[in-house]
XYZ file of C-alpha atoms in Angstrom:
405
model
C 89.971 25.357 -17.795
C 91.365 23.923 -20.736
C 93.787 23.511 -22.841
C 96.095 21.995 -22.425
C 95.059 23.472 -22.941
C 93.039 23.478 -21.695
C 92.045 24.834 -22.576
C 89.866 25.125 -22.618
C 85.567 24.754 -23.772
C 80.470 28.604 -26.595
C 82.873 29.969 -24.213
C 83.886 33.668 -24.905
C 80.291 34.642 -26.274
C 79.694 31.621 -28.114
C 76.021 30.207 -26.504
C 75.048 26.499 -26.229
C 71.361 25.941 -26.558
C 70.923 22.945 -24.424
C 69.205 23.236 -21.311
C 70.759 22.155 -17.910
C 69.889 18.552 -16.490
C 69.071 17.916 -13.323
C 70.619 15.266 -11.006
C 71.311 14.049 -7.649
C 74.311 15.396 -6.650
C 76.871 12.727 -5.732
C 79.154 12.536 -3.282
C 83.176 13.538 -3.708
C 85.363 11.802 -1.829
C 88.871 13.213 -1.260
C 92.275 10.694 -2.108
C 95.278 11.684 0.238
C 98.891 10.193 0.502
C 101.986 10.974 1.618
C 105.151 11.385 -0.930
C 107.424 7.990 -0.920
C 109.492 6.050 -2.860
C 107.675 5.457 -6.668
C 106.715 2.109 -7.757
C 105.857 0.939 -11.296
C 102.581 0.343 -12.078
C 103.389 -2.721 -14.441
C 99.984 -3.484 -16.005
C 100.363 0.177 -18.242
C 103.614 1.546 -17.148
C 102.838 4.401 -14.938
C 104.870 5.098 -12.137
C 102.477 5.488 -8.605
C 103.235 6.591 -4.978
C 101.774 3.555 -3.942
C 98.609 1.437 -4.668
C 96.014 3.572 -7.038
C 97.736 6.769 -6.553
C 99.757 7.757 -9.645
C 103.103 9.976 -9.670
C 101.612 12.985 -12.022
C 103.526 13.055 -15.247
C 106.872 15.020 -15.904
C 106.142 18.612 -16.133
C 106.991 19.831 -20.240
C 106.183 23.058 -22.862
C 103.467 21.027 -23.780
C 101.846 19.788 -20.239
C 99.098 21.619 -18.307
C 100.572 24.359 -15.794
C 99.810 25.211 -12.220
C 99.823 29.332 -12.554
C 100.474 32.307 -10.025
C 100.324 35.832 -10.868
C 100.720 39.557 -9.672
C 97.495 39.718 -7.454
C 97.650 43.196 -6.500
C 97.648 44.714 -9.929
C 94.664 42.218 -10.014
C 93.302 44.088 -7.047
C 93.671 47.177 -9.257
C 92.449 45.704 -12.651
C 89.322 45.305 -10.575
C 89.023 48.435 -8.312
C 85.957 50.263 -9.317
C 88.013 53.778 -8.505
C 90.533 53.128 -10.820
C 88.881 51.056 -13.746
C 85.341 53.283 -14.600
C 85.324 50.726 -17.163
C 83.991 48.087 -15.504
C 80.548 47.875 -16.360
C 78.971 46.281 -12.930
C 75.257 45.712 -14.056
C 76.600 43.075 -16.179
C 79.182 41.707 -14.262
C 76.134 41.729 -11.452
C 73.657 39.990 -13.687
C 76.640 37.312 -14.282
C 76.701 36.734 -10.642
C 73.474 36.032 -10.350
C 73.547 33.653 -12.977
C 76.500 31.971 -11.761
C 74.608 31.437 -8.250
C 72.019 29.437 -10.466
C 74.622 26.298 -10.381
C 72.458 24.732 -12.925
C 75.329 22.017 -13.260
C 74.929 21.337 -9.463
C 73.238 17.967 -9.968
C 74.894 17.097 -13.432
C 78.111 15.806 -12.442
C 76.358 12.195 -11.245
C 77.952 8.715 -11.808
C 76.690 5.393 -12.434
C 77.705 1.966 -12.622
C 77.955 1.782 -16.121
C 81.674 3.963 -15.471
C 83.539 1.551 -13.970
C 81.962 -1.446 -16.267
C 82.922 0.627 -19.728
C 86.676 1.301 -17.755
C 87.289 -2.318 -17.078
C 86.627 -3.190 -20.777
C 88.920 -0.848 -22.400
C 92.295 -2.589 -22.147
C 95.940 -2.790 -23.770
C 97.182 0.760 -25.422
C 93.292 2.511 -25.755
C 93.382 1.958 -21.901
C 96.776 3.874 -21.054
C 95.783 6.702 -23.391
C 92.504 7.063 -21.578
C 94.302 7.086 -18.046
C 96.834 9.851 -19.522
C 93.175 12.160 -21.537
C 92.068 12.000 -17.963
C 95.005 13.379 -15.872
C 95.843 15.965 -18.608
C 92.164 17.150 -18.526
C 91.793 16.661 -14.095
C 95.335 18.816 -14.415
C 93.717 21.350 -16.634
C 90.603 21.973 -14.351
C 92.511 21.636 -11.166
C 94.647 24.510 -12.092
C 91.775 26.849 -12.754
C 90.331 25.702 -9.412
C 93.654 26.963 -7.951
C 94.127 30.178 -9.824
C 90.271 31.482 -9.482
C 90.178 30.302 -5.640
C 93.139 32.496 -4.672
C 91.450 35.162 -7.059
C 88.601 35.290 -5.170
C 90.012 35.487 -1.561
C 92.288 38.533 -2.830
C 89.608 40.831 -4.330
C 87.207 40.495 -1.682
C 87.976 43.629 -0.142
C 88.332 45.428 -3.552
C 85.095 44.198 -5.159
C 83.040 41.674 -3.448
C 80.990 40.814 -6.991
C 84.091 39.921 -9.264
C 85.644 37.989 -6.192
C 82.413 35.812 -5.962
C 82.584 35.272 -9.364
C 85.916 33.934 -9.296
C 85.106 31.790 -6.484
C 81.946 30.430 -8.186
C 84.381 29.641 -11.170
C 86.464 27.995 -9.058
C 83.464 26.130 -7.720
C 82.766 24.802 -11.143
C 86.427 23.618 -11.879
C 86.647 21.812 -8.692
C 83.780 19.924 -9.338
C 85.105 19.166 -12.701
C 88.534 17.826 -11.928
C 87.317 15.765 -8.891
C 84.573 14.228 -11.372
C 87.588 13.545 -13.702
C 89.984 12.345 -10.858
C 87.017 10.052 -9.921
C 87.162 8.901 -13.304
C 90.509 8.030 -13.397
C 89.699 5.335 -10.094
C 88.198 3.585 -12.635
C 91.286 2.547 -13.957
C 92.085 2.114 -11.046
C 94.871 5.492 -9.984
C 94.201 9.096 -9.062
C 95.884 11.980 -8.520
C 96.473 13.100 -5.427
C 95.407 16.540 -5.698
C 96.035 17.997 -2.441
C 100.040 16.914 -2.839
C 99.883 18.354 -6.493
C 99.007 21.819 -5.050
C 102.172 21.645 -2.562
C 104.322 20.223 -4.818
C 103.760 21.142 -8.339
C 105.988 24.651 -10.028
C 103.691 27.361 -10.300
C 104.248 29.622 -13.470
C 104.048 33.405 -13.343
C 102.511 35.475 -15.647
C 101.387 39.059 -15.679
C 97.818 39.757 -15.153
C 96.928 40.874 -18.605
C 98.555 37.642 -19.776
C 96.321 35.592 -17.543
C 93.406 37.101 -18.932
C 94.659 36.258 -22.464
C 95.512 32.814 -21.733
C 92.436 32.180 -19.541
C 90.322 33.099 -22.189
C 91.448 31.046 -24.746
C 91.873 28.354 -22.737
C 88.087 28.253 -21.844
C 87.396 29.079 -25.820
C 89.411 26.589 -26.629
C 87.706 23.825 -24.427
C 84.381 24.345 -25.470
C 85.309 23.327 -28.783
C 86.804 20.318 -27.895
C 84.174 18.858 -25.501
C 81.642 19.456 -27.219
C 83.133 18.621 -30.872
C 83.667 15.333 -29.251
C 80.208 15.061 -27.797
C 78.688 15.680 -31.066
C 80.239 13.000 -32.882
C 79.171 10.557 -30.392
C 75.827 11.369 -30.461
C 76.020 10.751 -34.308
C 78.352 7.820 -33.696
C 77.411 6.111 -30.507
C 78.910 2.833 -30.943
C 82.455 4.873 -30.776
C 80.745 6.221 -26.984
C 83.562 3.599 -25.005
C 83.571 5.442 -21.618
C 79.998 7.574 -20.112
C 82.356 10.574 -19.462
C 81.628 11.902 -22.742
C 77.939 12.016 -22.431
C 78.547 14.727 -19.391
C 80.440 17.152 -22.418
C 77.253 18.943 -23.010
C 76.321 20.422 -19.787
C 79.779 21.004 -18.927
C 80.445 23.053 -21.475
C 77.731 25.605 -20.329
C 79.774 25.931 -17.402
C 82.596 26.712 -19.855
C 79.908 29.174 -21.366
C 79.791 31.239 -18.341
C 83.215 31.605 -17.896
C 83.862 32.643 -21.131
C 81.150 35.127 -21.122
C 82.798 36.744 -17.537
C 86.194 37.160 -18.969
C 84.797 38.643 -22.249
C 83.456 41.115 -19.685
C 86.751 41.879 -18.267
C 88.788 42.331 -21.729
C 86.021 44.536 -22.418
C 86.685 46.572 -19.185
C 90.281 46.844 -20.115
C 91.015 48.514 -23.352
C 94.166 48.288 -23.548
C 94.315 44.734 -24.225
C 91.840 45.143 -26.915
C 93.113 48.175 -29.038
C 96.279 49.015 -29.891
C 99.396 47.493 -31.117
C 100.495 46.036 -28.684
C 97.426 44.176 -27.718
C 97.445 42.727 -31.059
C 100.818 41.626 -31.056
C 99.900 39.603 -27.936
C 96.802 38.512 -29.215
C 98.383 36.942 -31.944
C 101.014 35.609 -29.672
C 98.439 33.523 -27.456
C 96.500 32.655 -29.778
C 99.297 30.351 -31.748
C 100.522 29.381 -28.179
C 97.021 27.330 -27.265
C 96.719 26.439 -31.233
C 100.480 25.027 -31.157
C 100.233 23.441 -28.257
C 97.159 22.086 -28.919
C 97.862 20.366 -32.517
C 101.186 19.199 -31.165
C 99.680 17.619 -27.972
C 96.741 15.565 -29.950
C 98.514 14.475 -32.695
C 101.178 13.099 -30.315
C 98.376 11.349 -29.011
C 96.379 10.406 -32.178
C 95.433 7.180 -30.683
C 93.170 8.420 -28.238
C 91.164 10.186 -30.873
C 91.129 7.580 -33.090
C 89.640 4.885 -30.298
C 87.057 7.749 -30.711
C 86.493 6.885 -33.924
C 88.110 10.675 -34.673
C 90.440 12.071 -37.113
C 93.211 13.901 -34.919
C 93.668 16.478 -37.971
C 90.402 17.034 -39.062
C 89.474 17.596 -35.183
C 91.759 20.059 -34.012
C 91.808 21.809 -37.314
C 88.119 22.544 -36.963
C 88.673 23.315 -33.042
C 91.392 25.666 -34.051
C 89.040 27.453 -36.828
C 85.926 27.444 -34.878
C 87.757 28.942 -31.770
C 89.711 31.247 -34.361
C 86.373 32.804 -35.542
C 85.043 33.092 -31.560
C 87.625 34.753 -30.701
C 88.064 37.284 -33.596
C 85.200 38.894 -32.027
C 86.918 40.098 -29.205
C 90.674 39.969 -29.970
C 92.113 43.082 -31.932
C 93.947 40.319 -34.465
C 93.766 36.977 -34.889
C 96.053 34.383 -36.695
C 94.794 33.704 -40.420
C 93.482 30.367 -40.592
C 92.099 30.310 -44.300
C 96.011 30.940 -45.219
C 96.667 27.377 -46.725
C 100.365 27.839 -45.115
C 98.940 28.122 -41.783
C 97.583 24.361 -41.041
C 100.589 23.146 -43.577
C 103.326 24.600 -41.290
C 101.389 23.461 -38.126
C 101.926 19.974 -39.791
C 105.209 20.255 -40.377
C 105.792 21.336 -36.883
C 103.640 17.725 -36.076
C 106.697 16.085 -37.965
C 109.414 17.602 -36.012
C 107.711 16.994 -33.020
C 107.479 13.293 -33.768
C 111.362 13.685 -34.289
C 112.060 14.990 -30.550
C 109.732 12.471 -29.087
C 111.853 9.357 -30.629
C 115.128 10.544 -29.782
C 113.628 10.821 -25.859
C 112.819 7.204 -26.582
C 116.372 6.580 -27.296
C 118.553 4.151 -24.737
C 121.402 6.974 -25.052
C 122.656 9.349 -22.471
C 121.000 13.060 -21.744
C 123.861 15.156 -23.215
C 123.871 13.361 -26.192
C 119.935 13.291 -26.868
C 120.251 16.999 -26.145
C 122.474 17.392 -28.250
C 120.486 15.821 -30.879
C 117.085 17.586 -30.404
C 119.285 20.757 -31.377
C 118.365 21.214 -34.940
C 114.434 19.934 -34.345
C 113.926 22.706 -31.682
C 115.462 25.171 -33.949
C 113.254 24.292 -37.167
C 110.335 24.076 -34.477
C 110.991 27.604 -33.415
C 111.281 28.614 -36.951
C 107.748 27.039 -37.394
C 106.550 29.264 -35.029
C 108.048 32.417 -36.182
C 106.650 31.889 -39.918
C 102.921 31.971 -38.641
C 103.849 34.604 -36.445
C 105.069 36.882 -39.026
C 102.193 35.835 -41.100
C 99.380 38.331 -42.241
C 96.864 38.029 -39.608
C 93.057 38.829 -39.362
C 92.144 42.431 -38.466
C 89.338 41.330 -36.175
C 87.843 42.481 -33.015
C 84.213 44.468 -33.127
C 85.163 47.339 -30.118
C 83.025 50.302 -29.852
C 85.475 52.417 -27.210
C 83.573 55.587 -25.832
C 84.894 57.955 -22.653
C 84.925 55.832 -19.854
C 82.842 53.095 -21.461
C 83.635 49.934 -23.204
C 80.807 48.184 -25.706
C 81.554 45.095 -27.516
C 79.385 44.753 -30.282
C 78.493 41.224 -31.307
């Protein structure tokens, strides 16, 4: 799941045509430690619990979260009884693809990781190390949330729960392939101490389901936008991890495609006002944080041989236009104030992160950041307040929900 934003992934009704590959399935081997004293890892700067296990970075707005939620209004989002909604040949017929695993055998490394890692050096190889734990994060939190997900609506409807546990399945096997990625450069996370230790984040149900969605929408775009410019620019390919983007994102696919299915089975997040208002609100939230994350880390897209603009502008307007089929309104992308304030905001940003940098006490750099979190907030509010897209293609009958693509 990504955004961080995750995320996300076409998720959310929007089909790859590539088929699966098949693999051996390799082996996953689990990294454990105990919490002591940090050390510095001097060779990039990263602070580890001790030999090749890295501290995870400070939790910010901008990082990926660990999230929790009201599970028993889940229970009754998902209770047959009282949602008539929920249209179970389809969410049966998802199952069954889901059982398929057609990724099972994918996720298989070579030699050639660990010989591309140890040739990427300097700057390009401490933005690598901090893509990968943002991204294992990402997944490892949807692991968490869908595991949980799954062990509380077993009793309440067996077919959703496996679903959620089959999703979980998938972003497991994602962040431990990206976790084993990072041993390349030789740290990991420990994710079994992240899950005790980390700050879980509460939001409602319905907001999960916004924010889940998006984040899988949004993910698709960005693996495989980056996939497809390697494959037309392979001598930019530095690290195999890429070449795995494709079938991933069919995993992202399916999830989009299940939660699609559940906005559809709740119409009040997908017709009136107050649905909009929120879709609107999420949307910007993943965009925002999304433009503000990248181009704080334009290097790594540039060792890519990408332009951080032109990238996440088409991310955001190709996940805009996926998600306008299913969200009541969307945030108006073709407005040529939209990307120009979401530039701005890049500038401010940029701002906050230098004073940080600053030798100078906490009060004071507070004190500081004042007036750039203020104009950043006001950046927010002026493409909040601006004239969305009337979107959404919602066919609402008694007791039946059809989304018409």
């Amino acid at each position: 799941m990504a955004f961080t934003m995750k995320g996300s992934a076409a998720r959310f009704g929007v089909k790859g045509n590539a088929a699966p590959r098949l693999a051996p399935r390799p082996v996953r081997s689990t990294v454990r430690v105990s919490a002591s004293a940090a050390t510095n890892d001097k060779s990039m700067g990263f602070q580890t619990m001790r030999d090749g296990i890295k501290v995870a970075a400070d939790e910010t707005l901008l990082t990926p979260r660990f999230y929790t939620t009201d599970f028993d209004e889940m229970e009754r989002m998902f209770n047959l009884k009282m949602n008539p909604n929920l249209d179970m040949e389809e969410l049966d017929a998802m199952l069954a693809e889901f059982k398929q695993d057609y990724n099972q055998k994918h996720f298989v490394r070579n030699e050639t990781f660990k010989d591309a890692a140890d040739k990427i050096e300097g700057a390009t190889r401490k933005i690598f190390v901090e893509f990968l734990e943002r991204s294992c994060t990402a997944e490892f939190s949807g692991f968490l949330l869908y595991k949980e997900l799954g062990r509380r609506l077993k009793a309440t409807n067996p077919a959703v729960a496996e679903i959620f546990t089959l999703m979980s399945r998938d972003e497991a096997r994602h962040a431990g392939f990206l976790n084993k990625a990072m041993s390349d450069f030789n740290l990991a996370l420990d994710l079994g101490f992240l899950t005790k230790n980390r700050k879980y984040t509460f939001f409602k149900p319905k907001f999960i389901i916004y924010a889940t969605y998006l984040s899988e929408k949004i993910g698709y775009w960005r693996y495989i936008s980056i996939y497809r410019h390697l494959q037309r620019n392979p001598d930019n390919q530095l690290y195999p991890l890429f070449e795995y983007f494709e079938n991933w994102c069919q995993d992202e696919n399916r999830h989009g495609d299940f939660f699609t299915a559940v906005l559809k089975s709740q119409p009040s997040l997908i017709k009136d006002w107050e649905a909009k208002l929120w879709s609107r609100f999420f949307c910007l939230s993943v965009y925002i944080t999304m433009y503000l994350n990248d181009h704080q880390r334009s290097a790594f897209y540039e060792s890519l041989g990408l332009n951080t603009k032109q990238f996440n502008q088409h991310v955001i307007i190709e996940t805009n236009n996926a998600t306008a089929r299913v969200f009541p309104q969307v945030p108006d992308h073709t407005n040529p104030e939209f990307f120009k304030i979401l530039d701005g905001m890049v500038d401010i940003n940029n701002q906050l992160v230098n004073i940080q940098r600053m030798d100078l006490p906490a009060p004071i750099k507070t004190v500081m950041c004042l007036p750039f979190y203020e104009r950043l907030f006001a950046g927010c509010f002026q493409l909040f307040i601006m004239s969305p897209i009337e979107s959404g293609s919602v066919d609402l009958a008694e007791n039946k929900t059809a989304l018409v693509y």
